[in-house]
Amino acid sequence: MTFAQPPRPKHIVLTSHPTHFGEKPLPIQWGHADPTQRGPVIATLGNPAHRNAIGTHSGGYAVYRALAIASGSLDLNHRADLTNTAPTVAIGPHPSWTIPDKIISLDPFGALDHELFADLRAEGYDIRPSIAITKAHINIPELQAAVAEGRVKVDGKILKDKGEVVATKAAIEPVWYLPGIAQRFGVPEMDLRRILFEQTGGMFPELVTRPDLQVFLPPIGGHTVYILGDVDAITDPDRPLSLRIHDECNGSDVFGSDICTCRPYLVHGIEVALATAQAGGAGVIIYARKEGRALGEVTKFLVYNARKRQEGGDRADTYFTRTECVAGVQDMRFQELMPDVMHWLGITRIDQFVSMSNLKYDAVVKSGIKIIERITIPEDLIPADAQVEIKAKKAAGYYTEDEVPDSEILAQTIGRQYDEDG
């Protein structure tokens, strides 16, 4: 295959900011309540002098953009036409958006209508959203079985006759405010910048050469948020809210691998969210791109082999040991950043938290969000091959073993509370 040659820049430089001198980029006042004063995050590449952030949009997909330009499929100077791309549902602003250390891993203003900075766009600033919000129907085959068994009711509004669930969904790219990231992890900011620079193979020199730039778009996956029911119910203290934060597991979530509980727990979370929405509240599913506890799928499969080939086969007592042998750590998801997306939604209380992970629970509560009740996965939904995972997590203190109601009791409880209170 022969690649067409794209236009070559006049000068090749090692950073996206070729000089410390000349035009200064627009400042970002992280945490400012007025988005025009906070300033836009500009990570596009058309005019290096305009960039006020390190990295670029689309995370790891930026490499595909490079291939598209190299092959001649994409014009180097293409600018997105954002006509009619504004969110179909308004989310925020919420008080949590104006607290500088409350949201530090995404841009709370990232979904605002592109007309917000119309004057700057007219001056040539290429400002793009880092969050998109739309409406969709999702179809989960297991919900049809739940309808047949009477656990879930078709209401024609949230759950349609053919099993489609009506949802509001948001795609969120990571946008890191480096001073806030450093503070939350208790490390000096320059140490954080240096290690990020080194561990990405020197991919972003500005991390160590441009301390004046405080925002970084890392080349990692972000979040997708699915909201069932009325979006306004999320922040209404008189209406119930259920939530599951689910970390990506492609093998189980998509292909139904039975070595873990990921898809069953995800589906159970959707069922609880649906029951809450039908009771007049809202159900939220947050899907985080952190495959294999953020160790990656290759490492994950290597660990599978190591666990199953050891003497005695896959055992709960060596479940995490084998992960550490391969990866060096048990888990790299760092749930400290996870509650940010909940603060973007304006959440201050979760009535039903569909997770028994102590790491997630502790991170959410520490961030200032109150959790009323934790919901476990019903025993009959756990695949036989995943019993090792459950036992290992309980033994390691990952999961609490408190008794919690199953989804049928939960739905009845939510319905009674809403009937009595609302």
GROMACS .gro file of C-alpha atoms in nm:
model
  422
    1MET     CA    1   0.000   0.000   0.000
    2THR     CA    2   0.136   0.342  -0.096
    3PHE     CA    3   0.060   0.634   0.133
    4ALA     CA    4  -0.004   0.974  -0.015
    5GLN     CA    5   0.229   1.235   0.124
    6PRO     CA    6   0.057   1.500   0.341
    7PRO     CA    7   0.174   1.862   0.339
    8ARG     CA    8   0.493   1.891   0.541
    9PRO     CA    9   0.529   2.157   0.810
   10LYS     CA   10   0.804   2.410   0.748
   11HIS     CA   11   0.982   2.323   1.072
   12ILE     CA   12   1.002   2.000   1.266
   13VAL     CA   13   1.005   2.058   1.644
   14LEU     CA   14   1.018   1.824   1.939
   15THR     CA   15   0.725   1.982   2.120
   16SER     CA   16   0.389   2.119   2.022
   17HIS     CA   17   0.503   2.455   2.165
   18PRO     CA   18   0.815   2.545   1.968
   19THR     CA   19   0.918   2.838   2.185
   20HIS     CA   20   0.871   2.987   2.529
   21PHE     CA   21   0.840   3.327   2.370
   22GLY     CA   22   0.592   3.504   2.147
   23GLU     CA   23   0.215   3.471   2.175
   24LYS     CA   24   0.092   3.329   2.505
   25PRO     CA   25  -0.198   3.082   2.497
   26LEU     CA   26  -0.528   3.166   2.662
   27PRO     CA   27  -0.508   3.100   3.037
   28ILE     CA   28  -0.720   2.835   3.210
   29GLN     CA   29  -0.851   2.925   3.555
   30TRP     CA   30  -0.949   2.577   3.671
   31GLY     CA   31  -1.255   2.579   3.899
   32HIS     CA   32  -1.386   2.921   3.794
   33ALA     CA   33  -1.769   2.928   3.792
   34ASP     CA   34  -1.792   3.134   3.471
   35PRO     CA   35  -1.682   2.923   3.172
   36THR     CA   36  -1.579   3.233   2.979
   37GLN     CA   37  -1.346   3.324   3.267
   38ARG     CA   38  -1.238   2.964   3.319
   39GLY     CA   39  -1.138   2.959   2.955
   40PRO     CA   40  -1.161   2.687   2.689
   41VAL     CA   41  -0.929   2.387   2.679
   42ILE     CA   42  -0.752   2.402   2.345
   43ALA     CA   43  -0.574   2.079   2.253
   44THR     CA   44  -0.609   2.093   1.876
   45LEU     CA   45  -0.299   2.105   1.656
   46GLY     CA   46  -0.382   2.358   1.385
   47ASN     CA   47  -0.213   2.654   1.552
   48PRO     CA   48   0.052   2.554   1.810
   49ALA     CA   49   0.050   2.906   1.956
   50HIS     CA   50  -0.316   2.865   2.056
   51ARG     CA   51  -0.268   2.540   2.245
   52ASN     CA   52  -0.308   2.576   2.621
   53ALA     CA   53  -0.309   2.204   2.700
   54ILE     CA   54  -0.064   1.916   2.665
   55GLY     CA   55  -0.173   1.619   2.456
   56THR     CA   56  -0.464   1.612   2.215
   57HIS     CA   57  -0.827   1.509   2.181
   58SER     CA   58  -0.941   1.147   2.130
   59GLY     CA   59  -0.680   0.991   2.357
   60GLY     CA   60  -0.517   0.686   2.203
   61TYR     CA   61  -0.730   0.729   1.890
   62ALA     CA   62  -0.515   1.027   1.798
   63VAL     CA   63  -0.274   0.775   1.646
   64TYR     CA   64  -0.543   0.673   1.397
   65ARG     CA   65  -0.587   1.039   1.309
   66ALA     CA   66  -0.216   1.053   1.235
   67LEU     CA   67  -0.250   0.751   1.006
   68ALA     CA   68  -0.546   0.911   0.830
   69ILE     CA   69  -0.339   1.222   0.761
   70ALA     CA   70  -0.032   1.021   0.658
   71SER     CA   71  -0.238   0.815   0.412
   72GLY     CA   72  -0.403   1.124   0.264
   73SER     CA   73  -0.751   1.028   0.389
   74LEU     CA   74  -0.776   1.329   0.619
   75ASP     CA   75  -0.686   1.688   0.543
   76LEU     CA   76  -0.416   1.810   0.781
   77ASN     CA   77  -0.604   2.136   0.825
   78HIS     CA   78  -0.953   1.992   0.873
   79ARG     CA   79  -1.165   2.172   1.133
   80ALA     CA   80  -1.475   2.009   1.278
   81ASP     CA   81  -1.810   2.156   1.172
   82LEU     CA   82  -1.998   2.147   1.504
   83THR     CA   83  -2.334   2.264   1.367
   84ASN     CA   84  -2.622   2.088   1.549
   85THR     CA   85  -2.386   1.886   1.769
   86ALA     CA   86  -2.493   2.053   2.095
   87PRO     CA   87  -2.607   1.821   2.379
   88THR     CA   88  -2.961   1.689   2.347
   89VAL     CA   89  -2.997   1.703   2.726
   90ALA     CA   90  -2.854   1.968   2.958
   91ILE     CA   91  -2.631   1.849   3.241
   92GLY     CA   92  -2.511   2.113   3.486
   93PRO     CA   93  -2.360   2.341   3.574
   94HIS     CA   94  -2.353   2.211   3.932
   95PRO     CA   95  -2.186   2.357   4.246
   96SER     CA   96  -1.921   2.083   4.231
   97TRP     CA   97  -1.795   2.229   3.902
   98THR     CA   98  -1.664   2.538   4.082
   99ILE     CA   99  -1.454   2.358   4.344
  100PRO     CA  100  -1.104   2.329   4.193
  101ASP     CA  101  -1.010   2.003   4.368
  102LYS     CA  102  -1.349   1.831   4.328
  103ILE     CA  103  -1.319   1.756   3.954
  104ILE     CA  104  -0.963   1.720   3.825
  105SER     CA  105  -0.974   1.439   3.567
  106LEU     CA  106  -1.232   1.575   3.321
  107ASP     CA  107  -1.343   1.915   3.195
  108PRO     CA  108  -1.684   1.990   3.351
  109PHE     CA  109  -1.752   2.248   3.080
  110GLY     CA  110  -1.646   2.005   2.806
  111ALA     CA  111  -2.000   1.952   2.673
  112LEU     CA  112  -2.119   2.308   2.652
  113ASP     CA  113  -2.258   2.436   2.323
  114HIS     CA  114  -1.982   2.538   2.083
  115GLU     CA  115  -2.149   2.879   2.054
  116LEU     CA  116  -2.020   2.956   2.405
  117PHE     CA  117  -1.681   3.057   2.261
  118ALA     CA  118  -1.812   3.186   1.928
  119ASP     CA  119  -1.598   3.501   1.943
  120LEU     CA  120  -1.279   3.301   1.996
  121ARG     CA  121  -1.374   3.061   1.718
  122ALA     CA  122  -1.426   3.356   1.486
  123GLU     CA  123  -1.070   3.463   1.570
  124GLY     CA  124  -0.942   3.124   1.453
  125TYR     CA  125  -0.927   2.928   1.778
  126ASP     CA  126  -1.006   2.561   1.709
  127ILE     CA  127  -1.203   2.470   2.024
  128ARG     CA  128  -1.354   2.124   2.042
  129PRO     CA  129  -1.572   1.948   2.302
  130SER     CA  130  -1.431   1.677   2.526
  131ILE     CA  131  -1.783   1.560   2.625
  132ALA     CA  132  -2.078   1.474   2.401
  133ILE     CA  133  -2.433   1.405   2.525
  134THR     CA  134  -2.703   1.234   2.321
  135LYS     CA  135  -3.010   1.010   2.342
  136ALA     CA  136  -3.020   0.642   2.252
  137HIS     CA  137  -3.200   0.312   2.282
  138ILE     CA  138  -3.002   0.021   2.426
  139ASN     CA  139  -3.105  -0.342   2.397
  140ILE     CA  140  -2.988  -0.588   2.663
  141PRO     CA  141  -3.102  -0.946   2.587
  142GLU     CA  142  -3.099  -1.041   2.957
  143LEU     CA  143  -3.365  -0.777   3.027
  144GLN     CA  144  -3.607  -0.967   2.802
  145ALA     CA  145  -3.562  -1.269   3.028
  146ALA     CA  146  -3.616  -1.044   3.329
  147VAL     CA  147  -3.945  -0.926   3.174
  148ALA     CA  148  -4.052  -1.286   3.111
  149GLU     CA  149  -3.974  -1.374   3.472
  150GLY     CA  150  -4.167  -1.073   3.601
  151ARG     CA  151  -3.872  -0.892   3.761
  152VAL     CA  152  -3.895  -0.604   3.516
  153LYS     CA  153  -4.208  -0.439   3.378
  154VAL     CA  154  -4.253  -0.290   3.032
  155ASP     CA  155  -4.381   0.065   3.080
  156GLY     CA  156  -4.363   0.188   2.721
  157LYS     CA  157  -4.165   0.496   2.821
  158ILE     CA  158  -3.835   0.382   2.970
  159LEU     CA  159  -3.859   0.015   2.870
  160LYS     CA  160  -4.023  -0.034   2.530
  161ASP     CA  161  -4.229  -0.330   2.413
  162LYS     CA  162  -3.942  -0.488   2.220
  163GLY     CA  163  -3.702  -0.462   2.512
  164GLU     CA  164  -3.526  -0.137   2.420
  165VAL     CA  165  -3.427   0.085   2.711
  166VAL     CA  166  -3.443   0.460   2.653
  167ALA     CA  167  -3.126   0.626   2.780
  168THR     CA  168  -2.938   0.951   2.786
  169LYS     CA  169  -2.570   0.885   2.729
  170ALA     CA  170  -2.255   1.092   2.754
  171ALA     CA  171  -1.906   1.019   2.621
  172ILE     CA  172  -1.630   1.180   2.827
  173GLU     CA  173  -1.264   1.222   2.734
  174PRO     CA  174  -1.013   1.250   3.018
  175VAL     CA  175  -0.882   1.602   3.081
  176TRP     CA  176  -0.637   1.617   3.371
  177TYR     CA  177  -0.570   1.927   3.577
  178LEU     CA  178  -0.214   1.835   3.677
  179PRO     CA  179  -0.190   2.036   4.002
  180GLY     CA  180  -0.511   1.869   4.119
  181ILE     CA  181  -0.396   1.521   4.015
  182ALA     CA  182  -0.070   1.568   4.205
  183GLN     CA  183  -0.251   1.695   4.513
  184ARG     CA  184  -0.498   1.407   4.517
  185PHE     CA  185  -0.220   1.151   4.498
  186GLY     CA  186   0.003   1.336   4.741
  187VAL     CA  187   0.301   1.376   4.508
  188PRO     CA  188   0.493   1.688   4.397
  189GLU     CA  189   0.358   1.810   4.065
  190MET     CA  190   0.699   1.813   3.895
  191ASP     CA  191   0.761   1.452   4.004
  192LEU     CA  192   0.425   1.356   3.853
  193ARG     CA  193   0.508   1.539   3.529
  194ARG     CA  194   0.853   1.381   3.503
  195ILE     CA  195   0.725   1.026   3.559
  196LEU     CA  196   0.438   1.075   3.312
  197PHE     CA  197   0.696   1.197   3.059
  198GLU     CA  198   0.929   0.903   3.122
  199GLN     CA  199   0.664   0.630   3.130
  200THR     CA  200   0.511   0.742   2.800
  201GLY     CA  201   0.850   0.710   2.634
  202GLY     CA  202   0.900   1.087   2.620
  203MET     CA  203   0.577   1.125   2.422
  204PHE     CA  204   0.485   1.461   2.579
  205PRO     CA  205   0.797   1.678   2.635
  206GLU     CA  206   0.578   1.970   2.747
  207LEU     CA  207   0.515   1.784   3.071
  208VAL     CA  208   0.866   1.879   3.179
  209THR     CA  209   0.935   2.182   2.959
  210ARG     CA  210   0.611   2.376   3.002
  211PRO     CA  211   0.512   2.396   3.371
  212ASP     CA  212   0.293   2.693   3.276
  213LEU     CA  213   0.055   2.453   3.100
  214GLN     CA  214  -0.149   2.287   3.373
  215VAL     CA  215  -0.393   2.078   3.168
  216PHE     CA  216  -0.307   1.742   3.009
  217LEU     CA  217  -0.522   1.522   2.782
  218PRO     CA  218  -0.372   1.176   2.846
  219PRO     CA  219  -0.380   0.906   2.573
  220ILE     CA  220  -0.614   0.679   2.769
  221GLY     CA  221  -0.979   0.580   2.751
  222GLY     CA  222  -1.246   0.784   2.924
  223HIS     CA  223  -1.602   0.714   3.040
  224THR     CA  224  -1.944   0.654   2.892
  225VAL     CA  225  -2.240   0.744   3.115
  226TYR     CA  226  -2.583   0.590   3.064
  227ILE     CA  227  -2.873   0.758   3.245
  228LEU     CA  228  -3.212   0.588   3.271
  229GLY     CA  229  -3.507   0.803   3.373
  230ASP     CA  230  -3.528   1.177   3.430
  231VAL     CA  231  -3.184   1.343   3.432
  232ASP     CA  232  -3.313   1.603   3.679
  233ALA     CA  233  -3.383   1.325   3.931
  234ILE     CA  234  -3.007   1.276   3.974
  235THR     CA  235  -2.981   1.591   4.184
  236ASP     CA  236  -3.330   1.583   4.339
  237PRO     CA  237  -3.301   1.477   4.707
  238ASP     CA  238  -3.663   1.361   4.709
  239ARG     CA  239  -3.616   1.110   4.427
  240PRO     CA  240  -3.418   0.783   4.440
  241LEU     CA  241  -3.087   0.737   4.262
  242SER     CA  242  -2.910   0.410   4.189
  243LEU     CA  243  -2.565   0.387   4.032
  244ARG     CA  244  -2.311   0.136   3.912
  245ILE     CA  245  -1.955   0.234   3.822
  246HIS     CA  246  -1.834  -0.048   3.596
  247ASP     CA  247  -1.476  -0.097   3.480
  248GLU     CA  248  -1.440  -0.232   3.128
  249CYS     CA  249  -1.404  -0.606   3.074
  250ASN     CA  250  -1.426  -0.676   2.702
  251GLY     CA  251  -1.414  -1.054   2.738
  252SER     CA  252  -1.715  -1.069   2.969
  253ASP     CA  253  -1.906  -0.749   2.883
  254VAL     CA  254  -1.910  -0.817   2.508
  255PHE     CA  255  -1.826  -1.184   2.457
  256GLY     CA  256  -1.971  -1.339   2.774
  257SER     CA  257  -1.655  -1.499   2.912
  258ASP     CA  258  -1.749  -1.682   3.232
  259ILE     CA  259  -1.422  -1.642   3.423
  260CYS     CA  260  -1.547  -1.327   3.595
  261THR     CA  261  -1.871  -1.160   3.705
  262CYS     CA  262  -1.837  -0.848   3.491
  263ARG     CA  263  -2.124  -0.880   3.242
  264PRO     CA  264  -2.366  -1.032   3.496
  265TYR     CA  265  -2.291  -0.749   3.738
  266LEU     CA  266  -2.325  -0.490   3.460
  267VAL     CA  267  -2.662  -0.631   3.355
  268HIS     CA  268  -2.774  -0.648   3.719
  269GLY     CA  269  -2.675  -0.282   3.755
  270ILE     CA  270  -2.883  -0.192   3.450
  271GLU     CA  271  -3.179  -0.384   3.592
  272VAL     CA  272  -3.151  -0.196   3.923
  273ALA     CA  273  -3.114   0.133   3.733
  274LEU     CA  274  -3.425   0.053   3.532
  275ALA     CA  275  -3.627  -0.025   3.845
  276THR     CA  276  -3.518   0.303   4.002
  277ALA     CA  277  -3.606   0.502   3.690
  278GLN     CA  278  -3.948   0.338   3.667
  279ALA     CA  279  -4.008   0.434   4.031
  280GLY     CA  280  -3.965   0.800   3.942
  281GLY     CA  281  -3.595   0.837   4.008
  282ALA     CA  282  -3.286   0.789   3.796
  283GLY     CA  283  -3.047   0.503   3.736
  284VAL     CA  284  -2.689   0.573   3.627
  285ILE     CA  285  -2.436   0.335   3.473
  286ILE     CA  286  -2.082   0.472   3.441
  287TYR     CA  287  -1.863   0.263   3.212
  288ALA     CA  288  -1.491   0.326   3.262
  289ARG     CA  289  -1.225   0.223   3.008
  290LYS     CA  290  -0.991   0.042   3.247
  291GLU     CA  291  -0.952  -0.300   3.092
  292GLY     CA  292  -0.805  -0.567   3.319
  293ARG     CA  293  -0.791  -0.339   3.625
  294ALA     CA  294  -0.612  -0.090   3.397
  295LEU     CA  295  -0.335  -0.344   3.338
  296GLY     CA  296  -0.448  -0.409   2.981
  297GLU     CA  297  -0.590  -0.714   2.810
  298VAL     CA  298  -0.259  -0.879   2.719
  299THR     CA  299  -0.148  -0.871   3.083
  300LYS     CA  300  -0.493  -0.992   3.186
  301PHE     CA  301  -0.474  -1.300   2.960
  302LEU     CA  302  -0.118  -1.377   3.074
  303VAL     CA  303  -0.246  -1.377   3.432
  304TYR     CA  304  -0.531  -1.611   3.334
  305ASN     CA  305  -0.277  -1.859   3.197
  306ALA     CA  306  -0.054  -1.828   3.503
  307ARG     CA  307  -0.345  -1.889   3.740
  308LYS     CA  308  -0.483  -2.190   3.558
  309ARG     CA  309  -0.148  -2.358   3.494
  310GLN     CA  310  -0.021  -2.337   3.850
  311GLU     CA  311  -0.021  -2.646   4.070
  312GLY     CA  312  -0.373  -2.702   4.196
  313GLY     CA  313  -0.528  -2.488   3.923
  314ASP     CA  314  -0.702  -2.155   3.970
  315ARG     CA  315  -0.729  -2.083   4.342
  316ALA     CA  316  -0.862  -1.792   4.545
  317ASP     CA  317  -0.552  -1.781   4.766
  318THR     CA  318  -0.323  -1.713   4.467
  319TYR     CA  319  -0.566  -1.503   4.261
  320PHE     CA  320  -0.390  -1.171   4.323
  321THR     CA  321  -0.044  -1.318   4.371
  322ARG     CA  322  -0.028  -1.428   4.009
  323THR     CA  323  -0.137  -1.081   3.897
  324GLU     CA  324   0.145  -0.923   4.098
  325CYS     CA  325   0.397  -1.168   3.953
  326VAL     CA  326   0.309  -1.062   3.598
  327ALA     CA  327   0.217  -0.694   3.642
  328GLY     CA  328   0.397  -0.597   3.962
  329VAL     CA  329   0.074  -0.472   4.123
  330GLN     CA  330  -0.273  -0.611   4.188
  331ASP     CA  331  -0.465  -0.318   4.048
  332MET     CA  332  -0.385   0.007   3.863
  333ARG     CA  333  -0.734   0.157   3.833
  334PHE     CA  334  -0.668   0.417   4.102
  335GLN     CA  335  -1.026   0.476   4.209
  336GLU     CA  336  -0.922   0.814   4.354
  337LEU     CA  337  -1.009   0.971   4.018
  338MET     CA  338  -1.330   0.773   3.967
  339PRO     CA  339  -1.576   0.996   4.163
  340ASP     CA  340  -1.505   1.297   3.938
  341VAL     CA  341  -1.763   1.185   3.682
  342MET     CA  342  -2.022   1.161   3.961
  343HIS     CA  343  -1.945   1.517   4.069
  344TRP     CA  344  -1.985   1.624   3.705
  345LEU     CA  345  -2.336   1.479   3.721
  346GLY     CA  346  -2.401   1.678   4.040
  347ILE     CA  347  -2.441   1.368   4.258
  348THR     CA  348  -2.429   1.421   4.634
  349ARG     CA  349  -2.609   1.104   4.745
  350ILE     CA  350  -2.651   0.753   4.603
  351ASP     CA  351  -2.942   0.555   4.743
  352GLN     CA  352  -2.838   0.222   4.589
  353PHE     CA  353  -2.471   0.171   4.499
  354VAL     CA  354  -2.456  -0.142   4.283
  355SER     CA  355  -2.109  -0.255   4.384
  356MET     CA  356  -1.952  -0.438   4.674
  357SER     CA  357  -1.602  -0.308   4.597
  358ASN     CA  358  -1.456  -0.145   4.904
  359LEU     CA  359  -1.205   0.044   4.690
  360LYS     CA  360  -1.486   0.209   4.494
  361TYR     CA  361  -1.704   0.266   4.799
  362ASP     CA  362  -1.421   0.427   4.996
  363ALA     CA  363  -1.324   0.655   4.707
  364VAL     CA  364  -1.683   0.774   4.654
  365VAL     CA  365  -1.751   0.839   5.023
  366LYS     CA  366  -1.415   1.010   5.072
  367SER     CA  367  -1.501   1.248   4.788
  368GLY     CA  368  -1.807   1.370   4.980
  369ILE     CA  369  -2.084   1.161   4.823
  370LYS     CA  370  -2.310   0.975   5.066
  371ILE     CA  371  -2.398   0.611   4.993
  372ILE     CA  372  -2.713   0.479   5.161
  373GLU     CA  373  -2.705   0.114   5.053
  374ARG     CA  374  -2.477  -0.124   4.869
  375ILE     CA  375  -2.621  -0.383   4.629
  376THR     CA  376  -2.446  -0.710   4.557
  377ILE     CA  377  -2.483  -0.940   4.258
  378PRO     CA  378  -2.736  -1.219   4.322
  379GLU     CA  379  -2.569  -1.554   4.380
  380ASP     CA  380  -2.750  -1.720   4.089
  381LEU     CA  381  -2.594  -1.471   3.845
  382ILE     CA  382  -2.235  -1.565   3.933
  383PRO     CA  383  -2.085  -1.802   3.671
  384ALA     CA  384  -1.935  -2.121   3.814
  385ASP     CA  385  -1.586  -2.033   3.690
  386ALA     CA  386  -1.611  -1.691   3.857
  387GLN     CA  387  -1.653  -1.825   4.210
  388VAL     CA  388  -1.273  -1.808   4.248
  389GLU     CA  389  -1.284  -1.434   4.174
  390ILE     CA  390  -1.556  -1.366   4.433
  391LYS     CA  391  -1.382  -1.569   4.704
  392ALA     CA  392  -1.047  -1.405   4.632
  393LYS     CA  393  -1.189  -1.053   4.646
  394LYS     CA  394  -1.370  -1.121   4.972
  395ALA     CA  395  -1.058  -1.274   5.127
  396ALA     CA  396  -0.846  -0.978   5.014
  397GLY     CA  397  -1.093  -0.725   5.154
  398TYR     CA  398  -1.197  -0.598   4.809
  399TYR     CA  399  -1.560  -0.688   4.875
  400THR     CA  400  -1.770  -0.637   5.183
  401GLU     CA  401  -1.975  -0.938   5.290
  402ASP     CA  402  -2.271  -0.745   5.432
  403GLU     CA  403  -2.610  -0.880   5.338
  404VAL     CA  404  -2.801  -0.659   5.094
  405PRO     CA  405  -3.139  -0.704   4.923
  406ASP     CA  406  -3.173  -0.865   4.584
  407SER     CA  407  -3.309  -0.674   4.285
  408GLU     CA  408  -3.674  -0.778   4.337
  409ILE     CA  409  -3.680  -0.658   4.697
  410LEU     CA  410  -3.491  -0.347   4.591
  411ALA     CA  411  -3.748  -0.260   4.325
  412GLN     CA  412  -4.031  -0.302   4.572
  413THR     CA  413  -3.850  -0.087   4.830
  414ILE     CA  414  -3.782   0.191   4.580
  415GLY     CA  415  -4.143   0.185   4.464
  416ARG     CA  416  -4.277   0.206   4.820
  417GLN     CA  417  -4.042   0.490   4.910
  418TYR     CA  418  -4.143   0.690   4.604
  419ASP     CA  419  -4.515   0.627   4.659
  420GLU     CA  420  -4.486   0.738   5.021
  421ASP     CA  421  -4.258   1.036   4.969
  422GLY     CA  422  -4.344   1.169   4.630
   0.00000   0.00000   0.00000
